[in-house]
C-alpha angles and dihedrals in degrees: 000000000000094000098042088048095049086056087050097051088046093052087054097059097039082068104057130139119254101246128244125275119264123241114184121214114206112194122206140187102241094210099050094016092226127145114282116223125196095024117153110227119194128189125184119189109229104213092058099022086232114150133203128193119198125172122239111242128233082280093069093244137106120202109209111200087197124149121271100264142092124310154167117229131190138161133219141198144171113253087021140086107246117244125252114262112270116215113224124188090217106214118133133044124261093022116179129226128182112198113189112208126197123221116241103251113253128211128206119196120194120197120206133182101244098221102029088042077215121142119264141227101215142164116236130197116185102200128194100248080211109043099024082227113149103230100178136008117191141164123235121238111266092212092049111018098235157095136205117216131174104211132205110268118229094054143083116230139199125209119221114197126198136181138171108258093007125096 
């Protein structure tokens, strides 16, 4: 029984297939052009419509073991737009891409009493100038006056600022 079970587990592995080639992701900043953790990289391969997500390591970088063939590649991450997708001819092993990805702008508002120059404690509404919708309310830092906010890209806002005893 043992020694039948252990030929059959090395003939297993004596027929296994030759894996995919690797294509390696690299995934930049593209305002400091450093290397980019915790991305999420997705191919899909354009003949079958399969797609496949790997997430880039502490390096920066996410090695893809996908079939040779035709793809579209693009990369995620949180605090920054996505990138369009890229299209590879996947041929050889150990490929290299570079995807670029942009921060989401941030914005810091900082709320003064006109006259004191002292920091306020405020409430802010940032409202779609299209659709009045109000897309983020917020309170400023008593200590600082102010508030960071990375806003959706594609709209116009208006800030809306109130304050206790202020109009």
């Amino acid at each position: 029984g043992v020694k039948f079970t252990a030929m059959l587990q090395m003939n297993k592995e004596k027929t296994l297939k030759k894996p995919s080639p690797s294509l390696y992701v690299y995934t930049v900043d593209q305002a400091t052009e450093k290397l980019l953790a915790g991305c999420v990289v997705e191919s899909k391969d354009l003949e079958t419509g399969k797609t496949r997500k790997k997430t880039s390591s502490s390096k920066g970088v996410a090695i893809l073991r996908i079939p040779e063939g035709e793809y579209a590649i693009k990369a995620s991450k949180t605090g920054y737009i996505p990138s369009d997708e890229i299209a590879v001819n996947h041929v050889e092993d150990k490929e290299k891409l570079t995807i670029a990805l942009q921060p989401i702008p941030k914005y810091t508002v900082c709320v003064l009493d006109a006259k004191t120059m002292a920091y306020m404690n405020t409430s802010l509404s940032f409202v779609d100038v299209n659709t009045q919708a109000v897309v983020a309310q917020a309170t400023t830092d008593s200590n600082t006056g102010s508030y960071t906010i990375a806003l959706p890209l594609g709209s116009t806002y208006q800030l809306q600022v109130s304050a206790t005893d202020y109009f």
